[in-house]
Structures are given as structure tokens and as C-alpha cells.
Coordinates of C-alpha atoms and ligand atoms in Angstrom, one line a residue:
M1 CA 6.0 12.6 -15.4
N2 CA 2.4 11.5 -15.4
K3 CA 0.7 11.0 -12.0
I4 CA -2.5 9.3 -10.8
L5 CA -3.7 9.9 -7.3
V6 CA -5.5 7.0 -5.5
I7 CA -7.7 8.2 -2.7
D8 CA -7.8 5.6 0.0
F9 CA -11.2 4.9 1.6
G10 CA -9.9 1.9 3.5
S11 CA -10.1 -1.0 1.1
Q12 CA -7.7 -3.8 1.6
Y13 CA -6.9 -3.4 -2.1
T14 CA -5.9 0.2 -2.1
Q15 CA -2.2 -0.5 -2.4
L16 CA -3.0 -3.0 -5.1
I17 CA -4.7 -0.4 -7.2
A18 CA -1.6 1.9 -7.0
R19 CA 0.7 -1.0 -7.8
K20 CA -1.4 -2.1 -10.8
V21 CA -1.3 1.5 -12.2
R22 CA 2.5 1.5 -11.8
E23 CA 2.7 -1.9 -13.5
L24 CA 1.0 -0.3 -16.4
G25 CA 3.7 2.3 -16.5
V26 CA 2.0 5.2 -14.8
Y27 CA 3.3 6.7 -11.5
S28 CA 0.7 6.6 -8.7
E29 CA 0.4 7.8 -5.2
I30 CA -2.0 7.0 -2.4
W31 CA -3.6 9.9 -0.6
P32 CA -5.9 10.1 2.4
P33 CA -9.5 11.3 1.8
T34 CA -8.8 14.1 4.3
A35 CA -6.2 15.7 1.9
P36 CA -7.1 19.3 1.3
I37 CA -8.2 20.0 -2.3
E38 CA -5.6 22.7 -2.7
K39 CA -2.9 20.1 -2.1
I40 CA -4.4 17.8 -4.6
R41 CA -4.5 20.6 -7.1
E42 CA -0.9 21.4 -6.4
A43 CA 0.0 17.8 -7.0
R44 CA -1.3 18.1 -10.6
P45 CA -2.6 14.6 -11.1
Q46 CA -3.7 13.6 -14.6
G47 CA -6.4 11.4 -13.1
V48 CA -7.9 10.3 -9.8
I49 CA -9.0 6.9 -8.6
L50 CA -11.4 6.6 -5.7
S51 CA -10.7 3.3 -3.9
G52 CA -13.1 0.8 -2.4
G53 CA -13.8 0.8 1.3
P54 CA -15.7 -1.2 3.9
Q55 CA -18.4 1.3 4.8
S56 CA -21.7 2.6 3.4
V57 CA -21.7 6.1 2.0
Y58 CA -24.6 7.1 4.2
E59 CA -23.2 5.7 7.4
E60 CA -22.2 8.3 10.0
G61 CA -18.4 8.8 9.9
A62 CA -18.0 7.2 6.5
P63 CA -15.0 8.7 4.7
A64 CA -15.9 11.2 2.0
A65 CA -13.8 13.1 -0.5
S66 CA -14.1 16.7 -1.3
P67 CA -16.7 17.2 -4.1
E68 CA -14.2 19.6 -5.6
I69 CA -12.4 16.5 -6.9
F70 CA -15.0 16.6 -9.6
N71 CA -13.9 20.1 -10.6
L72 CA -10.2 19.3 -11.1
G73 CA -10.8 18.8 -14.8
V74 CA -9.3 15.4 -14.8
P75 CA -10.9 11.9 -15.3
V76 CA -12.1 10.2 -12.2
L77 CA -12.6 6.5 -11.7
G78 CA -14.5 5.2 -8.7
I79 CA -14.1 1.6 -7.6
C80 CA -16.7 -0.1 -5.4
Y81 CA -17.1 2.3 -2.5
G82 CA -15.5 4.9 -4.8
L83 CA -18.2 4.4 -7.4
Q84 CA -20.9 4.7 -4.7
L85 CA -19.3 7.8 -3.3
M86 CA -19.1 9.3 -6.7
A87 CA -22.8 8.6 -7.3
H88 CA -23.7 10.0 -3.8
L89 CA -21.7 13.2 -4.3
L90 CA -23.0 13.8 -7.8
S91 CA -26.7 13.6 -6.8
G92 CA -27.4 10.0 -7.5
E93 CA -28.8 7.5 -5.0
V94 CA -27.1 4.6 -3.2
A95 CA -29.0 2.0 -1.2
P96 CA -28.4 -1.2 0.6
S97 CA -28.8 -4.0 -1.9
T98 CA -31.3 -6.7 -1.2
R99 CA -28.8 -9.2 -2.6
R100 CA -25.2 -8.8 -1.4
E101 CA -22.6 -9.8 -4.0
Y102 CA -19.4 -11.4 -2.9
G103 CA -17.0 -13.3 -5.1
F104 CA -17.1 -14.1 -8.8
A105 CA -19.8 -12.5 -11.0
S106 CA -20.5 -12.4 -14.7
L107 CA -20.5 -8.9 -16.1
R108 CA -22.6 -8.2 -19.2
V109 CA -20.9 -5.6 -21.2
L110 CA -23.4 -3.1 -22.7
G111 CA -21.1 -0.4 -24.0
R112 CA -17.5 -0.6 -25.3
R113 CA -16.7 3.0 -26.2
G114 CA -14.9 3.9 -23.0
L115 CA -13.8 2.0 -19.9
L116 CA -14.9 -1.4 -21.3
S117 CA -13.3 -1.1 -24.7
G118 CA -12.0 -4.4 -25.9
L119 CA -14.0 -6.5 -23.5
K120 CA -16.2 -9.4 -24.5
D121 CA -20.0 -9.6 -24.1
M122 CA -19.6 -11.5 -20.8
E123 CA -16.6 -11.1 -18.5
Q124 CA -15.7 -12.6 -15.2
V125 CA -15.3 -10.0 -12.4
W126 CA -14.8 -10.0 -8.7
M127 CA -17.4 -8.3 -6.5
S128 CA -17.5 -7.5 -2.8
H129 CA -20.3 -5.1 -1.8
G130 CA -23.5 -4.7 0.1
D131 CA -24.8 -1.4 -1.4
T132 CA -25.6 -0.5 -5.0
V133 CA -26.3 2.6 -7.0
E134 CA -30.1 2.9 -7.2
K135 CA -30.4 6.1 -9.2
L136 CA -27.7 7.3 -11.5
P137 CA -26.4 10.8 -11.2
P138 CA -27.3 13.1 -14.1
G139 CA -25.1 12.6 -17.1
F140 CA -24.3 8.9 -16.4
H141 CA -25.4 5.8 -18.2
V142 CA -24.9 2.1 -17.4
T143 CA -22.4 0.2 -19.6
G144 CA -22.2 -3.0 -17.6
R145 CA -24.4 -5.0 -15.3
T146 CA -24.5 -8.3 -13.4
R147 CA -27.4 -10.4 -12.4
N148 CA -27.7 -8.6 -9.0
T149 CA -26.3 -5.2 -9.8
R150 CA -27.9 -3.0 -12.5
A151 CA -25.2 -0.3 -12.2
A152 CA -22.1 -2.4 -12.2
V153 CA -20.3 0.0 -14.6
I154 CA -21.4 3.6 -15.1
E155 CA -19.9 6.2 -17.3
D156 CA -20.2 9.9 -18.0
P157 CA -17.9 10.3 -21.0
K158 CA -18.7 14.1 -21.3
R159 CA -17.2 14.9 -17.9
D160 CA -14.9 11.8 -17.9
F161 CA -16.3 10.2 -14.7
Y162 CA -16.4 6.5 -14.5
G163 CA -17.4 3.9 -11.9
V164 CA -17.1 0.2 -11.5
Q165 CA -18.8 -1.8 -8.8
F166 CA -16.3 -4.7 -9.3
H167 CA -12.6 -4.7 -8.4
P168 CA -10.5 -4.4 -11.6
E169 CA -7.3 -4.5 -9.5
V170 CA -7.7 -8.1 -8.3
V171 CA -6.6 -11.1 -10.4
H172 CA -10.0 -12.7 -10.2
T173 CA -11.3 -9.9 -12.5
K174 CA -10.0 -11.4 -15.7
E175 CA -9.8 -8.3 -17.8
G176 CA -9.2 -5.9 -14.9
R177 CA -5.9 -4.8 -16.2
K178 CA -7.5 -3.8 -19.5
V179 CA -10.1 -1.8 -17.6
L180 CA -7.4 0.2 -15.8
A181 CA -5.4 0.6 -19.0
N182 CA -8.5 2.0 -20.7
F183 CA -8.9 4.5 -17.9
L184 CA -5.2 5.5 -18.1
F185 CA -4.5 5.5 -21.8
R186 CA -7.8 5.8 -23.7
I187 CA -9.6 8.1 -21.2
A188 CA -6.9 10.1 -19.5
G189 CA -4.7 10.0 -22.6
L190 CA -1.5 9.2 -20.6
I191 CA 1.6 7.6 -21.9
P192 CA 3.5 5.0 -19.8
D193 CA 6.6 6.8 -18.6
W194 CA 7.3 5.1 -15.3
D195 CA 10.0 2.4 -15.5
M196 CA 12.7 1.2 -13.3
G197 CA 15.6 1.9 -15.6
S198 CA 14.9 5.6 -15.9
F199 CA 14.2 5.6 -12.2
V200 CA 17.8 4.7 -11.2
E201 CA 19.2 7.4 -13.5
R202 CA 16.7 10.0 -12.2
K203 CA 17.4 9.2 -8.6
A204 CA 21.1 9.1 -9.0
G205 CA 20.9 12.6 -10.6
E206 CA 18.9 13.9 -7.7
I207 CA 21.3 12.4 -5.2
R208 CA 24.3 13.9 -7.0
K209 CA 22.6 17.3 -6.7
T210 CA 21.7 16.9 -3.0
V211 CA 25.1 15.5 -1.9
G212 CA 27.4 17.6 -4.1
R213 CA 31.0 16.6 -3.2
G214 CA 29.9 15.3 0.3
R215 CA 30.1 11.8 1.7
V216 CA 27.3 9.4 2.4
L217 CA 26.9 6.6 5.0
C218 CA 24.6 3.7 4.6
G219 CA 23.8 0.9 7.1
L220 CA 23.3 -2.5 5.4
S221 CA 20.8 -4.8 7.2
G222 CA 21.2 -7.8 5.0
G223 CA 17.9 -7.1 3.4
V224 CA 16.9 -6.0 -0.1
D225 CA 15.9 -2.4 0.7
S226 CA 19.1 -1.2 2.2
L227 CA 21.2 -2.9 -0.5
V228 CA 19.3 -1.3 -3.3
T229 CA 19.5 2.1 -1.6
A230 CA 23.3 1.6 -1.4
L231 CA 23.6 0.6 -5.0
I232 CA 21.7 3.7 -6.2
V233 CA 23.7 6.0 -4.0
Q234 CA 26.9 4.3 -5.3
R235 CA 25.7 5.0 -8.8
A236 CA 25.5 8.6 -7.8
V237 CA 28.6 9.2 -5.7
G238 CA 30.8 6.2 -6.2
K239 CA 33.4 5.6 -3.5
R240 CA 32.1 8.6 -1.5
L241 CA 29.6 6.1 -0.2
T242 CA 30.6 4.1 2.9
C243 CA 28.4 1.2 3.9
V244 CA 28.4 -0.3 7.3
F245 CA 27.4 -3.9 7.9
V246 CA 27.2 -5.0 11.5
D247 CA 27.5 -8.6 12.6
N248 CA 25.3 -8.7 15.7
G249 CA 26.0 -12.3 16.3
L250 CA 22.4 -13.1 15.7
L251 CA 22.6 -13.9 12.0
R252 CA 22.1 -17.2 10.2
Q253 CA 24.8 -19.7 9.5
G254 CA 27.2 -18.2 7.0
Q255 CA 25.1 -15.1 6.4
Y256 CA 27.6 -12.5 7.4
D257 CA 30.4 -13.9 5.3
G258 CA 28.2 -14.7 2.3
L259 CA 26.8 -11.2 2.3
M260 CA 30.1 -9.5 2.7
E261 CA 31.4 -11.4 -0.2
M262 CA 28.5 -10.3 -2.4
F263 CA 28.7 -6.7 -1.2
R264 CA 32.4 -6.3 -1.8
T265 CA 33.4 -8.6 -4.6
K266 CA 30.3 -8.8 -6.7
L267 CA 28.8 -5.4 -6.2
D268 CA 32.0 -3.5 -5.5
L269 CA 30.6 -1.7 -2.5
N270 CA 32.8 0.1 -0.1
V271 CA 31.7 -1.8 3.0
V272 CA 33.1 -1.6 6.6
G273 CA 32.3 -4.8 8.4
V274 CA 31.9 -4.5 12.2
D275 CA 32.1 -7.5 14.5
A276 CA 29.7 -6.8 17.3
S277 CA 28.9 -10.5 17.7
E278 CA 29.8 -10.6 21.4
D279 CA 27.9 -7.5 22.3
F280 CA 24.4 -8.8 22.5
I281 CA 25.3 -11.7 24.7
T282 CA 27.2 -9.4 27.0
A283 CA 24.4 -6.7 27.1
G284 CA 21.3 -8.9 27.0
G285 CA 22.3 -12.5 27.5
G286 CA 20.1 -13.0 30.5
V287 CA 17.0 -11.3 29.1
S288 CA 13.9 -13.4 28.4
D289 CA 11.3 -10.7 27.5
P290 CA 11.0 -10.5 23.7
E291 CA 10.4 -6.7 23.7
K292 CA 13.4 -6.1 25.9
K293 CA 15.5 -8.2 23.6
R294 CA 14.4 -6.1 20.7
K295 CA 15.1 -2.9 22.5
I296 CA 18.6 -4.0 23.5
I297 CA 19.4 -5.2 20.0
G298 CA 18.1 -2.0 18.5
G299 CA 20.0 0.1 21.0
L300 CA 23.2 -1.8 20.3
F301 CA 22.8 -1.4 16.6
I302 CA 22.4 2.4 17.0
K303 CA 25.5 2.6 19.3
T304 CA 27.6 0.6 16.9
F305 CA 26.5 2.5 13.9
Q306 CA 27.1 5.9 15.5
R307 CA 30.6 4.8 16.6
E308 CA 31.4 3.8 13.0
A309 CA 29.9 7.0 11.7
K310 CA 32.3 8.9 13.9
R311 CA 35.3 6.8 12.7
H312 CA 34.3 7.6 9.2
G313 CA 33.8 11.2 10.0
G314 CA 32.8 13.8 7.6
A315 CA 29.7 12.1 6.3
K316 CA 26.9 14.5 6.4
F317 CA 24.4 12.3 4.6
L318 CA 22.8 9.1 5.7
A319 CA 21.1 6.8 3.2
Q320 CA 18.1 4.8 4.4
G321 CA 16.0 2.1 2.7
T322 CA 12.6 3.6 3.5
I323 CA 10.0 2.3 1.0
Y324 CA 6.6 3.6 0.0
P325 CA 4.5 1.4 2.4
D326 CA 6.7 2.7 5.3
V327 CA 5.9 6.3 4.1
I328 CA 2.2 5.6 3.9
E329 CA 2.2 3.9 7.3
S330 CA 4.0 6.7 9.1
A331 CA 2.4 9.7 7.3
P332 CA 1.1 12.4 9.7
V333 CA -2.3 12.1 8.0
Q334 CA -3.1 8.5 7.2
G335 CA -5.7 7.0 4.9
P336 CA -8.0 4.5 6.6
S337 CA -6.2 1.4 5.2
A338 CA -2.8 2.2 6.7
V339 CA -1.5 -0.5 9.0
I340 CA 0.8 0.6 11.7
K341 CA 3.8 -1.6 12.3
S342 CA 4.7 -1.7 15.9
H343 CA 7.7 -3.8 16.8
H344 CA 9.3 -4.2 13.4
N345 CA 11.5 -1.1 13.3
V346 CA 14.7 -2.3 14.8
G347 CA 17.7 0.0 14.2
G348 CA 15.8 3.2 13.7
L349 CA 18.2 6.0 14.5
P350 CA 17.1 8.7 17.0
K351 CA 15.7 11.9 15.5
S352 CA 18.7 13.9 16.6
H353 CA 21.2 11.9 14.5
G354 CA 22.3 15.1 12.7
F355 CA 22.5 13.6 9.2
T356 CA 20.6 14.8 6.2
L357 CA 18.7 11.8 5.0
V358 CA 18.9 10.3 1.5
E359 CA 16.0 8.0 0.9
P360 CA 15.9 7.0 -2.8
L361 CA 13.2 4.3 -2.4
R362 CA 10.6 6.4 -0.7
E363 CA 8.3 6.2 -3.8
L364 CA 8.7 2.5 -4.4
F365 CA 6.7 -0.6 -3.6
K366 CA 8.5 -3.8 -2.5
D367 CA 8.1 -5.5 -5.8
E368 CA 9.6 -2.5 -7.6
V369 CA 12.5 -2.6 -5.2
R370 CA 13.0 -6.3 -6.0
A371 CA 13.0 -5.5 -9.7
L372 CA 15.6 -2.8 -9.2
A373 CA 17.8 -5.2 -7.1
A374 CA 17.9 -7.6 -10.1
E375 CA 18.6 -4.8 -12.5
L376 CA 21.5 -3.5 -10.2
G377 CA 23.1 -7.0 -10.1
A378 CA 22.1 -8.6 -6.8
D379 CA 21.9 -12.4 -6.7
R380 CA 18.6 -14.0 -7.4
A381 CA 18.7 -16.1 -4.3
F382 CA 19.3 -12.9 -2.3
I383 CA 16.4 -11.1 -3.8
A384 CA 14.0 -14.1 -3.3
Q385 CA 15.2 -14.7 0.3
H386 CA 12.6 -15.1 3.0
P387 CA 12.1 -12.3 5.5
F388 CA 14.4 -12.5 8.5
P389 CA 13.6 -10.4 11.5
G390 CA 16.0 -7.6 12.5
P391 CA 16.5 -9.1 16.0
G392 CA 17.5 -12.3 14.2
L393 CA 18.0 -15.5 16.1
A394 CA 17.5 -13.8 19.4
V395 CA 13.7 -14.0 18.8
R396 CA 14.0 -17.6 17.7
I397 CA 15.3 -18.6 21.2
V398 CA 12.4 -18.6 23.6
G399 CA 13.9 -17.4 26.9
P400 CA 17.4 -16.2 27.6
V401 CA 19.9 -16.1 24.8
D402 CA 23.3 -17.8 25.5
R403 CA 26.1 -19.0 23.2
E404 CA 25.0 -22.6 23.4
S405 CA 21.4 -21.8 22.5
L406 CA 22.5 -19.6 19.6
G407 CA 24.7 -22.5 18.3
I408 CA 21.8 -24.9 18.5
V409 CA 19.2 -22.7 16.8
R410 CA 21.6 -21.6 14.1
A411 CA 22.5 -25.2 13.2
A412 CA 18.8 -26.3 13.3
D413 CA 17.7 -23.3 11.2
D414 CA 20.4 -24.1 8.6
I415 CA 19.1 -27.7 8.3
V416 CA 15.5 -26.5 7.9
V417 CA 16.3 -24.1 5.1
R418 CA 18.6 -26.5 3.3
E419 CA 16.0 -29.3 3.3
I420 CA 13.3 -26.9 2.2
R421 CA 15.4 -25.8 -0.7
A422 CA 16.4 -29.3 -1.6
A423 CA 12.7 -30.3 -1.6
G424 CA 12.0 -27.4 -4.0
V425 CA 9.5 -25.7 -1.8
Y426 CA 11.5 -22.6 -0.7
D427 CA 9.8 -20.2 -3.1
R428 CA 6.4 -21.4 -2.1
L429 CA 6.9 -20.4 1.5
W430 CA 7.0 -17.1 3.2
Q431 CA 9.3 -18.3 5.9
A432 CA 10.9 -21.6 7.1
F433 CA 12.8 -21.7 10.3
A434 CA 13.6 -23.4 13.6
V435 CA 12.7 -22.1 17.1
L436 CA 14.4 -23.3 20.3
L437 CA 12.3 -23.9 23.3
P438 CA 13.4 -23.5 26.9
V439 CA 12.0 -27.0 27.6
R440 CA 13.8 -30.3 28.0
S441 CA 12.2 -33.6 27.3
V442 CA 13.2 -37.2 27.9
G443 CA 14.5 -39.2 25.0
V444 CA 16.6 -42.3 24.3
M445 CA 19.5 -42.4 22.0
G446 CA 21.4 -45.6 21.6
D447 CA 21.0 -47.2 25.0
Q448 CA 21.3 -43.9 26.8
R449 CA 18.4 -41.9 28.3
T450 CA 18.7 -38.3 27.3
Y451 CA 17.2 -35.1 28.7
Q452 CA 17.6 -32.4 26.1
R453 CA 16.1 -29.4 24.3
V454 CA 13.1 -29.2 21.9
V455 CA 13.2 -27.6 18.5
V456 CA 10.1 -26.3 16.7
V457 CA 9.9 -26.3 12.9
R458 CA 7.8 -23.5 11.6
L459 CA 6.9 -23.4 7.9
V460 CA 4.3 -20.8 6.8
Q461 CA 2.8 -19.5 3.6
S462 CA 1.7 -15.9 3.4
V463 CA 1.2 -13.0 0.9
D464 CA 2.3 -10.1 3.1
G465 CA 3.1 -11.5 6.6
M466 CA -0.2 -10.0 8.0
T467 CA -1.9 -13.4 7.9
A468 CA -0.3 -16.7 7.3
N469 CA -1.1 -20.4 7.0
W470 CA 1.0 -23.2 8.3
F471 CA 2.3 -25.3 5.4
P472 CA 1.2 -28.9 5.3
A473 CA 4.6 -30.2 4.4
P474 CA 5.0 -33.7 2.9
S475 CA 5.8 -36.2 5.7
G476 CA 9.0 -37.3 4.0
L477 CA 10.4 -33.8 4.2
L478 CA 9.4 -33.4 7.8
A479 CA 11.0 -36.7 8.6
R480 CA 14.3 -35.6 6.9
I481 CA 14.3 -32.4 8.8
S482 CA 13.6 -34.1 12.1
T483 CA 16.2 -36.9 11.7
R484 CA 18.9 -34.5 10.6
I485 CA 18.3 -32.1 13.5
V486 CA 18.3 -34.8 16.1
N487 CA 21.4 -36.5 14.6
E488 CA 23.4 -33.5 13.8
V489 CA 22.6 -30.8 16.4
A490 CA 24.0 -31.7 19.8
G491 CA 21.7 -31.0 22.7
V492 CA 18.4 -31.6 20.8
N493 CA 16.5 -34.8 21.2
R494 CA 13.0 -33.8 20.0
V495 CA 11.6 -31.9 17.0
V496 CA 8.0 -30.7 16.9
F497 CA 6.0 -29.2 14.0
D498 CA 4.0 -26.0 14.5
I499 CA 0.5 -26.3 13.0
T500 CA -0.7 -22.8 14.0
S501 CA -1.9 -20.2 11.5
K502 CA -1.8 -16.4 11.9
P503 CA -4.1 -15.4 13.4
P504 CA -4.4 -16.7 16.1
G505 CA -0.6 -17.3 16.3
T506 CA 2.0 -14.9 15.0
I507 CA 4.7 -16.1 12.6
E508 CA 7.6 -15.7 15.0
W509 CA 7.3 -17.2 18.5
E510 CA 8.4 -14.0 20.2
Ligands
XMP601 P1 4.8 -11.8 13.3 O1 5.7 -12.7 14.1 O2 4.4 -10.5 13.9 O3 5.7 -11.4 12.1 O4 3.6 -12.6 12.7 C1 5.3 -10.8 10.8 C2 6.5 -10.7 10.0 O5 7.4 -9.7 10.6 C3 8.7 -10.3 10.8 N1 9.1 -9.8 12.1 C4 10.1 -8.9 12.3 N2 10.9 -8.2 11.4 N3 11.9 -7.1 13.2 C5 11.8 -7.3 11.9 O6 12.5 -6.7 11.1 C6 11.2 -7.7 14.2 O7 11.3 -7.4 15.4 C7 10.2 -8.6 13.7 N4 9.3 -9.4 14.3 C8 8.7 -10.2 13.4 C9 8.4 -11.8 10.9 O8 9.6 -12.5 10.6 C10 7.3 -12.0 9.8 O9 7.9 -12.0 8.5

């Protein structure tokens, strides 16, 4: 299979480059700049892309790549910082630009033989840089410029080295896809051989080899990754896969039954349902601290899962839904753009679990996993569902969790989601939910004075959950949500709307 390595110099777009390459049908991996050249050689890439990055090449501590990359004998494409680093390492000169360029720019195309093949005379591109290449390295010539940047595209077709100052991976660069395709197909001569259909068959074959006649266990979380993992393993070993789905009592209204129905009836998975819905209240009912709540829930999940594993003895293999961003983020040597997730790994088993891990999604990005889910028969509504935190409704109740609070927040959450769906805005939101506060306020219902709980409605838009904007919902929609919650959820007499973005807020309240 063809392979492109993307060397990560810390750009926020590094993963986007790798994903765009895959969308074009070529497998790509992200490597840190510190990767030894021998390892890169062993990986046998057919091309290398140097990503952008926030620094200047001449700054102390700026990440560099081994100049040996230019001796691999494969085409190299530098993007933004990658272009500057290439110029710097190949004896050109880079200097701070007198005019920084940020945002849209018009690229004048001067040469269409290589990277810019098929582009018009003027093209819209997206720029974000302070430095520019002042002196070209020997062998290069300029094939594209903008008003402020003379060397916006440079090419050395003899050695197959190319550089673009703009970002071809972002949508604002209109023909960015064509530029990347030119690099992959015209220049590196690759054929698109990466697609999801062949992926399932290849992985299933690998799993069959690893597992032999053995049995596999897989914990289902209710999310897409663990389900797709199970479906691929099922393809490989059939009924020798046992899935475990734990009801921790902190799920949404109808979630457990709905999912069980899909797992068993529609997808024919061999699933053991475990009712642990009383366990959290018993173990952590009085706890208010969010991190403690998370630890207790994580611990209970592990205990429950291990108990089930024993009952279904004989499984030596454990299937897990680790995906590529998890791999990049927990790699021993990380590239500068890796973001470390802190509190989001509920349910991670201790290292000493004794199973051999089967992780068929380790190479995939989230959108590739979603595409697979559809191909493997999961419901569309399931695939497009909003993220739901592992600790579930426990972190949607500020303060201690008890049965009454759980009932309130579950009912309020259900109303929020139903109304959002009915209004046709579900797919425009990253998350929509209710939070229950440990506060009472005075109200009046009928002729009665009330003193009851407060529910917060939280609606946010986001691309990746790292930042988020509160959603300016139409007032009619907010009114419907508020009226329904107060009328239908006993114990609540006030609804407030959260107008905090992230940062400075987080998406969840805990
Ligand atoms: P925050 O609240 O940090 O959340 O802005 C960012 C995204 O992560 C989700 N989230 C979690 N997911 N376990 C999870 O599996 C957790 O403990 C957890 N906490 C937050 C949150 O819903 C949002 O999508």
C-alpha cells in the first residue's frame, strides 16, 4: 500500500493534511520531527509532507527535520513552515516578512507543469505566515506568487522538491485539493489504493490471523468507535466475539434499551447486557467533586467489565476502539501539535489486564470510522449523535448525584434533545443538553409559591470540542424547551440558558 508521511511541526492543520491525503485515497501517517531517519527509511514512504508550524526557522528551539529527508529519493512537499524549513535546510534564505499575510490571498500562477497543474491564472488561497523565502535554494524556481510573497510556490522538479507558502489543506484554498492531488498522483506517481471497503476485509483478515480459534471480548460504550470495532471483529471471528454493554445508570432516557435493540436485533452482535445501574449511586452517591465522580465511575466500569470477563472465561483477546488521534496523542514521542486529553479516558483498563489487545481502528481518523459505521450497517441517527461523556449524567448534575436528581436531569435532557431535533437544528450543534444545579429558587405555579431546582440549557457549536460557541437559538425554540421542562419535569421551576463560549467556559459544567 502507498504511504505518505506528514512530519508535524506543530500546525493546527497537521491532522487536516493527513486526512486530506487519505480522502484522496492515499494512506498517510503523522510523524514527529524527532523521528530518526533510519525509522523513516524503514517506513518506506512514497512521499513526505512537511507541515506548517507556528515558529520561525531561525528561532532557537524551532523544530527541524533531518536534512537526510532530502536524500530519501522520494518527493517532498513543504507547506508554510515546511516550505521555509525546506528552503533553510537546502541553503536558501528565510527572513521575517515586512508584510505579514493572514487570510485570503490571490495566487498568481506562473508555472503549471508540476504542483499547480490545472490551476487558473489567479487562484484564491489561504495564507498565515510572518516569514518568507528571500533567496531560493539552488535548483528551485518560483511558480506562484502573491502580492506580498514572491516565493509563494517554489519547485525543483529535478529533485522533486516542492513548497507552498499557502495552506492547500484548508477549504479556503479553493483548489487546495488539486494541489495535493498533483503532488500525490502527478509528482509522486501514486495510485489511490486506500478505501474503507478494502480496509474492513484487510483488518478482518489480520484479526483472524492474530486470534486464530480464540475468543474476543469487547466493551461497548454506546459510542461509534467501540461499535465499529466490534463489527469488524465480528466480521473476522463471528460468534466468538462477546460484547459487554454496561448500564451504569447514568445514560440518557431510553439509551440503554435503544442501543441493545440495535446491537442485538439489527447488527446481530453477541451482547451481554449488564445492569449496574444501582452501583454508582451506592458507591458515589454523596460525592460532589467532579474528578472523584469520574474516578468512581471509571473504577466501577473496570470492576464490572472484569467480572463479566471472568464469567465469559476463556477470552484471551480484548478489542478496543482506539483511533488514530488517540495513538498520536499518547505516542511516546509526540509531534508538537499533539494535544493531551486529560480527563476523558473513563473506562481505561489497568495495564495488567492480561489480555492481548485487538485495535482495528488504530490507523483511522474519526470521519473514517463514521464512514465505516455506515458501511457496516449502523443507524444514521446513531452515527450522527452528539458526543456524550463517559461519566454520563453524573457530570450533568452539579453536586451530589441521587436518584431524584438523575430523574430530573434525564427528563430535562430528553426534552432539550427532542425539541432541538424537532426544530431541525440537531445536526448544526455539537452538543445540546440540560444541567441540573444544586440551587433552589422561588417561583409561583398556579396560586402556589414554589421553591425548586434550576435547570440550565446548554447548546453549543464546535468543530472538535476544543473550542465552542454558544448557539444563539431562536427565542421560540428556547420558549418551548423552557415551558416543557417546567410543566413536565417535577421539581423544576426555573430554566436558564447558558451563554458562555469555550474558552473561557468548558462545554460540560463539571
Ligand atoms: P469540555 O467540558 O472539557 O468537553 O469542554 C469537551 C468534550 O469532551 C466531552 N467530555 C467528556 N467525554 N468523558 C468523556 O468521554 C469525560 O469525562 C468527559 N468530559 C467532557 C464533552 O462532552 C465535550 O464533548
